[in-house]
CSV table of C-alpha atoms in Angstrom, one decimal:
chain,number,residue,atom,x,y,z
A,1,GLY,CA,33.8,-203.5,36.3
A,2,SER,CA,36.9,-202.6,38.2
A,3,ALA,CA,38.8,-200.3,35.8
A,4,THR,CA,38.6,-196.6,36.4
A,5,THR,CA,41.2,-195.5,33.9
A,6,PHE,CA,41.0,-195.9,30.1
A,7,ASP,CA,44.0,-195.2,27.8
A,8,LEU,CA,43.1,-193.8,24.4
A,9,ALA,CA,44.8,-194.9,21.2
A,10,VAL,CA,46.6,-191.6,20.8
A,11,GLY,CA,48.0,-188.7,22.8
A,12,LEU,CA,45.9,-185.6,22.9
A,13,HIS,CA,47.4,-182.4,21.5
A,14,ALA,CA,48.1,-179.6,24.0
A,15,ASN,CA,45.6,-177.3,22.2
A,16,PHE,CA,42.7,-179.7,22.4
A,17,GLN,CA,39.4,-177.9,22.9
A,18,GLN,CA,36.9,-180.5,24.2
A,19,VAL,CA,36.8,-184.1,25.2
A,20,MET,CA,33.3,-185.7,25.3
A,21,VAL,CA,32.7,-189.1,26.9
A,22,SER,CA,29.6,-191.2,26.4
A,23,ARG,CA,28.7,-194.2,28.6
A,24,ASN,CA,25.9,-196.3,27.2
A,25,GLY,CA,24.7,-193.4,25.1
A,26,ALA,CA,24.6,-190.8,28.0
A,27,ILE,CA,27.1,-187.9,27.9
A,28,GLN,CA,29.2,-187.9,31.1
A,29,LYS,CA,30.5,-184.8,33.0
A,30,GLN,CA,34.1,-183.7,32.6
A,31,VAL,CA,35.6,-182.2,35.8
A,32,GLY,CA,39.0,-180.6,36.5
A,33,SER,CA,39.9,-183.1,39.3
A,34,SER,CA,38.6,-185.7,41.7
A,35,PRO,CA,35.6,-187.2,39.8
A,36,ALA,CA,32.9,-188.2,42.2
A,37,ASP,CA,31.5,-191.4,40.5
A,38,ASP,CA,31.2,-193.2,37.2
A,39,SER,CA,29.3,-190.3,35.7
A,40,GLU,CA,32.3,-187.9,36.1
A,41,TYR,CA,35.7,-188.1,34.5
A,42,THR,CA,39.0,-186.3,34.1
A,43,VAL,CA,41.3,-186.1,31.1
A,44,SER,CA,45.1,-186.4,31.0
A,45,LEU,CA,46.6,-185.4,27.7
A,46,THR,CA,49.5,-187.9,27.9
A,47,GLY,CA,49.1,-189.7,31.2
A,48,GLY,CA,48.3,-193.1,29.6
A,49,SER,CA,50.8,-195.9,28.9
A,50,GLY,CA,53.1,-194.8,26.2
A,51,SER,CA,52.1,-191.1,26.6
A,52,VAL,CA,48.7,-191.5,25.1
A,53,GLY,CA,45.6,-189.7,26.5
A,54,ARG,CA,43.8,-191.1,29.5
A,55,ILE,CA,40.3,-190.8,30.8
A,56,THR,CA,39.8,-191.5,34.5
A,57,PHE,CA,36.3,-192.0,36.1
A,58,GLY,CA,35.5,-191.5,39.8
A,59,SER,CA,34.4,-195.1,40.0
A,60,ALA,CA,34.5,-198.0,37.6
A,61,PRO,CA,31.7,-198.2,35.0
A,62,SER,CA,29.7,-201.4,35.1
A,63,ASN,CA,30.9,-204.5,33.2
A,64,GLY,CA,29.7,-204.3,29.6
A,65,ALA,CA,29.4,-200.5,29.6
A,66,VAL,CA,30.0,-199.0,26.1
A,67,ILE,CA,32.3,-196.0,26.4
A,68,LEU,CA,32.9,-193.7,23.5
A,69,VAL,CA,35.4,-190.9,23.6
A,70,PHE,CA,35.3,-187.9,21.1
A,71,TYR,CA,37.7,-185.0,21.1
A,72,VAL,CA,38.2,-181.8,19.1
A,73,ALA,CA,41.5,-180.2,18.6
């Protein structure tokens, strides 16, 4: 694929505790900044279009990758 950013359906609350991202069933690594590749990601609470949450990978996951996002507030 070519997309590295994925907007969530909602904004994340400022007091969120954990965001977990799975790509094709494998848990990915959350980093504070500058993700290295498609196995690392950052989280923006309201950086997506319309102030929703946004996940940004270091490089684009492959076409057809199944990405699931779970978060706990």
